mmCIF file of C-alpha atoms and ligand atoms in Angstrom:
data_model
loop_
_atom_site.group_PDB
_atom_site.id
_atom_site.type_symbol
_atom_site.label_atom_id
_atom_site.label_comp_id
_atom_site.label_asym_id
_atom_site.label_seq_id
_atom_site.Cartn_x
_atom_site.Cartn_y
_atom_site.Cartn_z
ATOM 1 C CA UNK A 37 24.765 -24.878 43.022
ATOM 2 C CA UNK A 38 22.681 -25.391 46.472
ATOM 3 C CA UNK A 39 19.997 -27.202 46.283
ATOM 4 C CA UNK A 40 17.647 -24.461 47.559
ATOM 5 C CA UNK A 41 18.628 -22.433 44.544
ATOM 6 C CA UNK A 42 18.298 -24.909 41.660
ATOM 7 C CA UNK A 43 14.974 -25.777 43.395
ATOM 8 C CA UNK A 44 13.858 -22.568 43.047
ATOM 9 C CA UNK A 45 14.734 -22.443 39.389
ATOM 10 C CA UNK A 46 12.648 -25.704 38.612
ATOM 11 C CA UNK A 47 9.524 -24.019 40.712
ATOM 12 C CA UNK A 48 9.754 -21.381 38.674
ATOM 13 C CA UNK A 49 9.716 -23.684 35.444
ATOM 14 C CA UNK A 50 6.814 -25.343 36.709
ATOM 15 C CA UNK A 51 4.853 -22.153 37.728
ATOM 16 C CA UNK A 52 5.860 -20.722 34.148
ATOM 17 C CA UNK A 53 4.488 -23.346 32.029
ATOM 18 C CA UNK A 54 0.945 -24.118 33.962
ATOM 19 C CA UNK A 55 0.551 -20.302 33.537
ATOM 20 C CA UNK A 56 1.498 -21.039 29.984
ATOM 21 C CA UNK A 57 -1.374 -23.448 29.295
ATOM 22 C CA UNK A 58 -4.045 -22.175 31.058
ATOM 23 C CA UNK A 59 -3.699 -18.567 29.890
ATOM 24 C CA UNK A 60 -4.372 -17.230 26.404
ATOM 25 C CA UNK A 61 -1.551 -16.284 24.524
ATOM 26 C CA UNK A 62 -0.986 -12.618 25.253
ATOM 27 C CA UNK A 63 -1.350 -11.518 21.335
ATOM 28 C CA UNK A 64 -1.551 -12.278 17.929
ATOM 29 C CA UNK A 65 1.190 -12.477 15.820
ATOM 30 C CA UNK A 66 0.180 -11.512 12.356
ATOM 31 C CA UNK A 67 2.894 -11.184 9.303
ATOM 32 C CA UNK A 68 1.864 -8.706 6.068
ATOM 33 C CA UNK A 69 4.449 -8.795 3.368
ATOM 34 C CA UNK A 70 4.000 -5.007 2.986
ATOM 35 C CA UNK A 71 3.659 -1.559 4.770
ATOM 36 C CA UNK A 72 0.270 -0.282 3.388
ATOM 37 C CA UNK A 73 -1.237 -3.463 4.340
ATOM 38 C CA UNK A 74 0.544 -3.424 7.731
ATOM 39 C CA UNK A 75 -1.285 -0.469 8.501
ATOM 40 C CA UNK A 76 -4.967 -1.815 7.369
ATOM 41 C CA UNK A 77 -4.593 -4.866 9.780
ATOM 42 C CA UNK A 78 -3.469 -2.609 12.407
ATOM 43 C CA UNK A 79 -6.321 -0.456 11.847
ATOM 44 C CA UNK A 80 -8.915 -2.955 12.545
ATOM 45 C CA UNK A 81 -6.067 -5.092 15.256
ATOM 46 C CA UNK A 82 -5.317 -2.261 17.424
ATOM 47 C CA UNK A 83 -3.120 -4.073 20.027
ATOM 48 C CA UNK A 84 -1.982 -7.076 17.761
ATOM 49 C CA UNK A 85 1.121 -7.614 16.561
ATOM 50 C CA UNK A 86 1.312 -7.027 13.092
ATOM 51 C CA UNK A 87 5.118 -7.127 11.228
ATOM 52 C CA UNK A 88 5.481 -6.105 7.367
ATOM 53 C CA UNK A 89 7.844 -8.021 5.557
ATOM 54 C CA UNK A 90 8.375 -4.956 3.404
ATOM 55 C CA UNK A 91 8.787 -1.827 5.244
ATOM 56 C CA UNK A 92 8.102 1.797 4.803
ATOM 57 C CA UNK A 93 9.852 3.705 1.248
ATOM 58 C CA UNK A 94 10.856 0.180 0.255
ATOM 59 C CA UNK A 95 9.785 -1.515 -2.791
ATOM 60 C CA UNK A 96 7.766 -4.834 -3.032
ATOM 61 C CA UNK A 97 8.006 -5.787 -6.591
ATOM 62 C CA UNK A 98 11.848 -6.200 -6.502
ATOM 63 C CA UNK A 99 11.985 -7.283 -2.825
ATOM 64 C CA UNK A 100 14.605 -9.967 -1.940
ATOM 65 C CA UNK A 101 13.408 -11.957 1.313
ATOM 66 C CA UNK A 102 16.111 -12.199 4.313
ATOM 67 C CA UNK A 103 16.377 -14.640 7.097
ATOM 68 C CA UNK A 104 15.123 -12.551 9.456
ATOM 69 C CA UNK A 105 12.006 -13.037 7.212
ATOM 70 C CA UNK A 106 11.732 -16.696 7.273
ATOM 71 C CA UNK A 107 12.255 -16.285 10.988
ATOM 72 C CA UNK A 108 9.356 -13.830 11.496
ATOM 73 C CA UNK A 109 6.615 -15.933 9.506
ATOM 74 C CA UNK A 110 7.600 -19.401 10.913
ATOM 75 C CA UNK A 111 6.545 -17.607 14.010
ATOM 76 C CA UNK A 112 3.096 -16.100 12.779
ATOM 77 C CA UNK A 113 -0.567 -16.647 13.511
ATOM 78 C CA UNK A 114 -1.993 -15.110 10.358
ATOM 79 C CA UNK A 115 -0.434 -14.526 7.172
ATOM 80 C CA UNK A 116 -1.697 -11.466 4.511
ATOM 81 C CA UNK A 117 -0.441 -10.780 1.410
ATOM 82 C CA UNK A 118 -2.125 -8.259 -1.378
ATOM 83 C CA UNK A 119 -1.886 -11.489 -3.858
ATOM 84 C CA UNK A 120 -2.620 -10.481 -7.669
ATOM 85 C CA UNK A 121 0.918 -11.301 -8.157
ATOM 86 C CA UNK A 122 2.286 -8.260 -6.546
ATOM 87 C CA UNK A 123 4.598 -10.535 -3.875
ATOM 88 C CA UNK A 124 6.083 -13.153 -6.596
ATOM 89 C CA UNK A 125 8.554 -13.918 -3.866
ATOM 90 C CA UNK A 126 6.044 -14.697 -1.182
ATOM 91 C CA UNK A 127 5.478 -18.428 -1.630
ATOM 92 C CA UNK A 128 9.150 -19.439 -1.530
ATOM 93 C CA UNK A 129 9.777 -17.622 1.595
ATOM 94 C CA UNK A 130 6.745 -19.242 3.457
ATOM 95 C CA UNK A 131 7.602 -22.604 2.143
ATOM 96 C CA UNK A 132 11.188 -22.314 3.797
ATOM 97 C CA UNK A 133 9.808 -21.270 7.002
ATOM 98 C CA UNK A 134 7.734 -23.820 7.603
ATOM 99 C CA UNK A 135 4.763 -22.271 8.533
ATOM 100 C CA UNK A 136 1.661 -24.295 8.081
ATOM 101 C CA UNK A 137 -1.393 -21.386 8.770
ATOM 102 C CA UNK A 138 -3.536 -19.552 6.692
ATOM 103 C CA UNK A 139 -1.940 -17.057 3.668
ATOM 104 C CA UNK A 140 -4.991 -14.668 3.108
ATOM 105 C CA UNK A 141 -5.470 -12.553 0.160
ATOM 106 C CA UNK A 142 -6.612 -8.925 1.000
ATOM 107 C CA UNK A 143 -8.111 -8.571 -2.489
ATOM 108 C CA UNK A 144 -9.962 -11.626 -2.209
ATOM 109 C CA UNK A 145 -13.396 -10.422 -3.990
ATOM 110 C CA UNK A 146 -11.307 -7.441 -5.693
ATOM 111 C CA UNK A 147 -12.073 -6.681 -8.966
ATOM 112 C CA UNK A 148 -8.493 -6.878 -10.953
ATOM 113 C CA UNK A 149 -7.473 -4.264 -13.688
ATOM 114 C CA UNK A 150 -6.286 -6.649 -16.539
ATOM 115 C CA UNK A 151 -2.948 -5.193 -17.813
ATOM 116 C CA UNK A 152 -1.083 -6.443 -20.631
ATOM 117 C CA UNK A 153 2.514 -8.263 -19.556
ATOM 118 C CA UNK A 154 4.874 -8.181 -22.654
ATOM 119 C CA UNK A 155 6.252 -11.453 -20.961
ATOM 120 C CA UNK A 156 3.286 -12.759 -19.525
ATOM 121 C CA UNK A 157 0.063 -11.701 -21.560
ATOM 122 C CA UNK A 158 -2.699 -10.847 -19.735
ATOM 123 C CA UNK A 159 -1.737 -10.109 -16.060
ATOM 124 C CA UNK A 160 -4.059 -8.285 -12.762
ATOM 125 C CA UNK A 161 -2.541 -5.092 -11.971
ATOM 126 C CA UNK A 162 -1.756 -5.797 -8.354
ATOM 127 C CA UNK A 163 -2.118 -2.035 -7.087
ATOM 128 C CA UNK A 164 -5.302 -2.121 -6.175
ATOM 129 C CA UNK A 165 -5.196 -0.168 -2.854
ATOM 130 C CA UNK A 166 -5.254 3.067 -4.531
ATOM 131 C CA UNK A 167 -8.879 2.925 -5.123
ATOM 132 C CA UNK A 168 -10.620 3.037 -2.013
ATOM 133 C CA UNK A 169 -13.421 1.561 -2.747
ATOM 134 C CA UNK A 170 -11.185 -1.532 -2.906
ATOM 135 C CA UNK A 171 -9.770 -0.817 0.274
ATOM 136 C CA UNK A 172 -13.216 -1.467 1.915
ATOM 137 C CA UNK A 173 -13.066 -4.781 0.526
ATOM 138 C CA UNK A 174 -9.427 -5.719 1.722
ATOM 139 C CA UNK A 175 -10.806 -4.334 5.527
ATOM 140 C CA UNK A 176 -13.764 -6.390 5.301
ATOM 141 C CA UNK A 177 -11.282 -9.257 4.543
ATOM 142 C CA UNK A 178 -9.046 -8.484 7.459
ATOM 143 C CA UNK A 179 -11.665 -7.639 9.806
ATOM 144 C CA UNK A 180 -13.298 -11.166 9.071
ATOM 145 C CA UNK A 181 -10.468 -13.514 9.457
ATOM 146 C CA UNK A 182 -9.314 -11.519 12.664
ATOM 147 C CA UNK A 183 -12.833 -12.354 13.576
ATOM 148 C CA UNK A 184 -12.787 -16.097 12.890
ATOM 149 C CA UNK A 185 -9.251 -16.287 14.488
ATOM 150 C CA UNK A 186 -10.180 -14.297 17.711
ATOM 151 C CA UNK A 187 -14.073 -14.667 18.092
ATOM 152 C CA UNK A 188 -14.056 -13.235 21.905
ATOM 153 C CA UNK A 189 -12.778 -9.991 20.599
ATOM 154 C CA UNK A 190 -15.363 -9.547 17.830
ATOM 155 C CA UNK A 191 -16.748 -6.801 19.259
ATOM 156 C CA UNK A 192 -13.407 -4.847 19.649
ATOM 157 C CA UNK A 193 -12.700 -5.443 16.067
ATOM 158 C CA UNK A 194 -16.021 -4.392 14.622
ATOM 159 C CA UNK A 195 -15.988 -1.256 16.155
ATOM 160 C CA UNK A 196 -12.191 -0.680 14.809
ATOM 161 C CA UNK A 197 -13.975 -1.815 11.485
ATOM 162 C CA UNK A 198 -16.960 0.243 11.519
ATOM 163 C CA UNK A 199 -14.438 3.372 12.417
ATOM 164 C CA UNK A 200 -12.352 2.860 10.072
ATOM 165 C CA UNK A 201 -14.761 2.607 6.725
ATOM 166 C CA UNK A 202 -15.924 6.135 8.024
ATOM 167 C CA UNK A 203 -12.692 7.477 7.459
ATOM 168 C CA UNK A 204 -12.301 5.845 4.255
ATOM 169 C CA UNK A 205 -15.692 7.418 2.878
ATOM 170 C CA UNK A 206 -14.779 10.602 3.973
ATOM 171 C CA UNK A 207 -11.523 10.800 1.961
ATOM 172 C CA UNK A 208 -13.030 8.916 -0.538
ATOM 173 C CA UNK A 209 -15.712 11.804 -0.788
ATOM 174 C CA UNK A 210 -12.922 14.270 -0.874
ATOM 175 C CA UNK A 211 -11.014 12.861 -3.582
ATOM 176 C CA UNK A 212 -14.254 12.709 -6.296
ATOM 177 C CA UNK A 213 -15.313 16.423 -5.044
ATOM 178 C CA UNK A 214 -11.965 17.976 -5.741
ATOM 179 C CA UNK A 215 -11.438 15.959 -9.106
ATOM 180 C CA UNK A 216 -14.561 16.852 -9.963
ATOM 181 C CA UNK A 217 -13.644 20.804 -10.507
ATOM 182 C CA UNK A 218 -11.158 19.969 -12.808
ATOM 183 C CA UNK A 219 -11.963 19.823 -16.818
ATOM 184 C CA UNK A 220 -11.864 16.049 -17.842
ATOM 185 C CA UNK A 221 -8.899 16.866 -20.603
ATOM 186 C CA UNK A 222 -6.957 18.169 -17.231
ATOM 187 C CA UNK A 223 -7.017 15.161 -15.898
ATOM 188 C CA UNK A 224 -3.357 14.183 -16.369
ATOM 189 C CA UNK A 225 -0.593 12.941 -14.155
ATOM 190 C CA UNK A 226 2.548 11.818 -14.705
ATOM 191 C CA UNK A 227 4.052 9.443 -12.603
ATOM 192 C CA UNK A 228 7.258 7.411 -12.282
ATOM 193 C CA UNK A 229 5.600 3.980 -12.704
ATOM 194 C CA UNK A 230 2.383 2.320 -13.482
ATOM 195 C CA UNK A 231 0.848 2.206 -9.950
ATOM 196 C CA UNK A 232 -2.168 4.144 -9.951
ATOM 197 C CA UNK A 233 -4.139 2.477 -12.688
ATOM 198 C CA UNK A 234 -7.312 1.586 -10.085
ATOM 199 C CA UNK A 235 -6.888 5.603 -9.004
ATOM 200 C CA UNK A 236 -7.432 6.746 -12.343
ATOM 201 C CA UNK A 237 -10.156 4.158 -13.106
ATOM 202 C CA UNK A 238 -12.527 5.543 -9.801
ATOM 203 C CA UNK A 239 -11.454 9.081 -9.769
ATOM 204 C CA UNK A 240 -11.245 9.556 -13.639
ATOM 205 C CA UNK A 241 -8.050 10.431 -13.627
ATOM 206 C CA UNK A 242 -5.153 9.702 -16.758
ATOM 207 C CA UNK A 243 -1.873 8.067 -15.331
ATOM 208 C CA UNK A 244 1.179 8.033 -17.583
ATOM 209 C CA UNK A 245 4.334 6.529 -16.314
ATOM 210 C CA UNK A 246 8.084 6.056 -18.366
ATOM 211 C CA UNK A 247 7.614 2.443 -16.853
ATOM 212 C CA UNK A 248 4.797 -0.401 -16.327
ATOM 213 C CA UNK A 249 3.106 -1.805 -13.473
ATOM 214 C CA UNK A 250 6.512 -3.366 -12.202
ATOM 215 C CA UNK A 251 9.210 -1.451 -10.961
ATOM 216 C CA UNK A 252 11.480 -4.127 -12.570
ATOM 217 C CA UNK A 253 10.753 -2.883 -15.855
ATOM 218 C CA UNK A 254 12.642 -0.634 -18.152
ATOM 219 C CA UNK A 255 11.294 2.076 -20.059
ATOM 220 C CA UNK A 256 11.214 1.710 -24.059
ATOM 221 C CA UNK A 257 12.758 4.643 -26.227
ATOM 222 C CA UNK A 258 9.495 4.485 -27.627
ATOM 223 C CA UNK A 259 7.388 4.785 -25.091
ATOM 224 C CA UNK A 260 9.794 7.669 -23.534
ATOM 225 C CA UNK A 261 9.222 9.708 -26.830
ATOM 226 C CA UNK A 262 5.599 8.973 -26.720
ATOM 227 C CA UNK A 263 5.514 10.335 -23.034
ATOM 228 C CA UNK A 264 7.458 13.217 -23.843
ATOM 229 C CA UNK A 265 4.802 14.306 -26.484
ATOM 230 C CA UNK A 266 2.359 13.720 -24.376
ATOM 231 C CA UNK A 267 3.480 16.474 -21.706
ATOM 232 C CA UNK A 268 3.986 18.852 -23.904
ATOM 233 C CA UNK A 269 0.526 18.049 -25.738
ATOM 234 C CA UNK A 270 -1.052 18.096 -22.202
ATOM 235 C CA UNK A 271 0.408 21.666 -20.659
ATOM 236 C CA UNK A 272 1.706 19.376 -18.165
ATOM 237 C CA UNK A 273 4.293 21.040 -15.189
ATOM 238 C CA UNK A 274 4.337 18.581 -12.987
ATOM 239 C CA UNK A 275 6.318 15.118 -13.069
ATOM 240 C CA UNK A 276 6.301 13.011 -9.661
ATOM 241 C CA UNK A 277 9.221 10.778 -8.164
ATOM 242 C CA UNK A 278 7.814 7.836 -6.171
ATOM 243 C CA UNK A 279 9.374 6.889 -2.444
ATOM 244 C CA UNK A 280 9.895 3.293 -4.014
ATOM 245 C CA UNK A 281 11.411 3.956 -7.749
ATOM 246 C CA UNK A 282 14.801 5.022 -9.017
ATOM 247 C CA UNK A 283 14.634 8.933 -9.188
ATOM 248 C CA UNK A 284 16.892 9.378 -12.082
ATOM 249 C CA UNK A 285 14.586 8.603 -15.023
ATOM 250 C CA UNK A 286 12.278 11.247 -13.822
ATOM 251 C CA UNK A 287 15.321 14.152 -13.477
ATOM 252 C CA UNK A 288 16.023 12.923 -17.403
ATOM 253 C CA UNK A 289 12.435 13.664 -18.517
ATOM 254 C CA UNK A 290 12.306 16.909 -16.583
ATOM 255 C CA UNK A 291 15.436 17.724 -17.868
ATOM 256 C CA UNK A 292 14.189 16.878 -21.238
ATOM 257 C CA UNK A 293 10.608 18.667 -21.071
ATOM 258 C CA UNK A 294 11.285 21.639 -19.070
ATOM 259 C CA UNK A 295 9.027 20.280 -16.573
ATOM 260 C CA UNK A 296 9.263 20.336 -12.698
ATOM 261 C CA UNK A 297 9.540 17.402 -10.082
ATOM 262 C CA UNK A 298 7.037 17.545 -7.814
ATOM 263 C CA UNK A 299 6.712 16.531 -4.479
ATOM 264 C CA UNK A 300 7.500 12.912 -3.616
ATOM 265 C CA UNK A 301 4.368 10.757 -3.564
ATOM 266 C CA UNK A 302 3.212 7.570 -1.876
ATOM 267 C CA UNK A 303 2.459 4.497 -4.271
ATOM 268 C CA UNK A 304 3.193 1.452 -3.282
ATOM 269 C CA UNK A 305 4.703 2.124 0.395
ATOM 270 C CA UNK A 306 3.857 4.304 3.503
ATOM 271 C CA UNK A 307 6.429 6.763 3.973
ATOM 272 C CA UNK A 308 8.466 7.107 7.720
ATOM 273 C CA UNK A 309 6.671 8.531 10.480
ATOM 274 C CA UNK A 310 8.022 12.011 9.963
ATOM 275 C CA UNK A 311 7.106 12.180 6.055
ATOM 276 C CA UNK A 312 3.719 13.058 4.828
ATOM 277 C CA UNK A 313 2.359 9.376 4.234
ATOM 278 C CA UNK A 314 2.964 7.270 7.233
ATOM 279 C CA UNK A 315 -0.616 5.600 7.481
ATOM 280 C CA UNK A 316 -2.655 4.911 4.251
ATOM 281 C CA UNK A 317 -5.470 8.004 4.751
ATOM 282 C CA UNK A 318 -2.762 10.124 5.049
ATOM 283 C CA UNK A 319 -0.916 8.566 1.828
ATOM 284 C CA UNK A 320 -3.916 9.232 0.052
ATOM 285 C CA UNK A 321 -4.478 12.331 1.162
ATOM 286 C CA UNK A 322 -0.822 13.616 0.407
ATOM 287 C CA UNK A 323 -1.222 11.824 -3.439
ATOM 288 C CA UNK A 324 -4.183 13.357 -4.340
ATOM 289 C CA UNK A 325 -2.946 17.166 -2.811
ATOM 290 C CA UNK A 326 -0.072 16.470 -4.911
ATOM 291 C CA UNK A 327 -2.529 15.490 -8.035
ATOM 292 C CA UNK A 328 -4.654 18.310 -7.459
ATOM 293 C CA UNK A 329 -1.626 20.611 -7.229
ATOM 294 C CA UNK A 330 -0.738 19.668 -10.762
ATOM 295 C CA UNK A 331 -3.880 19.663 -12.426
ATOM 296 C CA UNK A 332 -4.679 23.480 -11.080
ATOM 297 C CA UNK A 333 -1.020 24.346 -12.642
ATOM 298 C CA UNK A 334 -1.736 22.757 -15.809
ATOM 299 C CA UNK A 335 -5.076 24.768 -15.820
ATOM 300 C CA UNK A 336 -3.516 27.997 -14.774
ATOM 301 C CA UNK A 337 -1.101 27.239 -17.694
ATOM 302 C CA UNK A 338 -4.009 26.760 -20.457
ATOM 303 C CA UNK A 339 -5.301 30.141 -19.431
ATOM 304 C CA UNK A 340 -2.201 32.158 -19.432
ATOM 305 C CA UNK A 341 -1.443 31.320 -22.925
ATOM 306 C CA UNK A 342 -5.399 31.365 -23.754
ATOM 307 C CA UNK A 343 -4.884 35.127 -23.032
ATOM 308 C CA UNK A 344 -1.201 35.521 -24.491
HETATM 309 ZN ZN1 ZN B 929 4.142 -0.884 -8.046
#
């Protein structure tokens, strides 16, 4: 090598690293362990950087951390998880990558459903994003810790903040108009798992899933038979597969009720880009369509054998 050449090299070392000190760094790095959360930060973030652990149509509960993982959060700003147990895995994975910052709790402030763990007694129900009104409270969370982490942009991120709980109202208001036409005994939905227990608790709607609030569990013969009555009790037609959850039990109780499978709904993932749900308005906008869908044939249902 001439030494004009390799001089040129170490100049451009130099140059490259008092840039690299005096400027800011050129964007947050911020790690969520799962999609729906991945889309709240970038909501309020914008430009930011945000990577979900857990990506779209995949399922948290049983997730199984990779390298690539460890790699990712050793390399973060910000950490967010949805905490009430929902990531069991989380604390093991941060702990091998060394990463010494902040591990934030969106539903810091949440009010938890208390469910009842056969293993574990009483346990929070960890799927509290599909009430909205806790959603406000996990982008208040987020839009305060970018905040404190980024104070020059605080303007940028309470406009992104402000924007976004006007959205939220307004499909919020949508939701308890539409449910509000139907006839409380209606008000039935069957579902592959326990997510939407904090949906049914604002919007006063009845969830019944063949399995609990994990995706890990297995459905009981008891509890199978018990949902099977149920349908037929409740003129139900409608039985929804998840994106996360193993379609097959569903196909057995359809096959076993007469009832149909319904479009695919959104519970604890986004869906791709090119599927209904890829942010969360438009996951809850798609879930409820698909609610309302089944309620109105349930009702039609009633009626026709009212007048049979
Ligand atoms: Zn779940």
């Amino acid at each position: 090598m001439s030494l004009p050449k390799y001089f040129l090299i170490l100049l451009s070392f130099l140059v490259f690293n008092v840039q690299g000190i005096d400027a800011k760094p050129a964007s947050l790095k911020i790690v969520t362990t799962f999609s729906i959360l991945g889309d709240l930060v970038r909501e309020i973030g914008k430009d930011k950087v945000v990577i979900s652990i857990v990506g779209p149509n995949s399922d948290t509960h049983t997730y199984q951390p990779t390298p690539k993982d460890v790699r990712e959060i050793s390399k973060a700003d910000l950490v967010f998880i949805n905490g009430l147990g929902f990531e069991g895995w989380i604390h093991r994975l941060i702990e091998s990558s060394g990463y010494k910052g902040e591990i934030l709790e969106a539903t810091k402030g949440v009010k938890p459903i208390m469910i009842n763990d056969p293993g574990e007694g009483e346990v929070p129900d960890p799927h509290a994003w599909n009430d909205i009104e806790n959603v406000k409270i996990y982008v208040r969370n987020i839009y305060e810790a970018l905040c404190s982490m980024d104070p020059e942009e605080k303007e940028f991120y309470r406009k992104n903040y402000e924007d976004y709980l006007n959205k939220l109202q307004e499909i919020d208001d949508f939701i308890v108009s539409e449910i509000k036409k139907i006839p409380e005994k209606r008000r039935v939905i069957i579902t592959a798992h326990d997510a939407f227990g904090y949906y049914g608790k604002r919007y006063g709607l009845r969830f019944l899933a063949p399995v609990g609030t994990s995706t890990a569990d297995e459905p009981s013969p008891k509890a199978m038979a018990s949902l099977i009555d149920t349908i037929k009790k409740n003129q139900i037609k409608i039985i929804f597969t998840e994106n996360i959850t193993n379609k097959k039990l569903i196909k057995q109780i359809s096959e076993e009720t007469g009832i149909e499978i319904g479009e695919e709904i959104f519970s604890d993932a986004l869906s791709e880009e090119d599927q209904p749900g890829p942010t969360y308005l438009k996951m809850m906008r798609h879930n409820t369509d698909q609610f309302l869908k089944s309620m109105h044939l349930s009702l039609e249902k009633e009626k026709s054998s009212e007048e049979s």
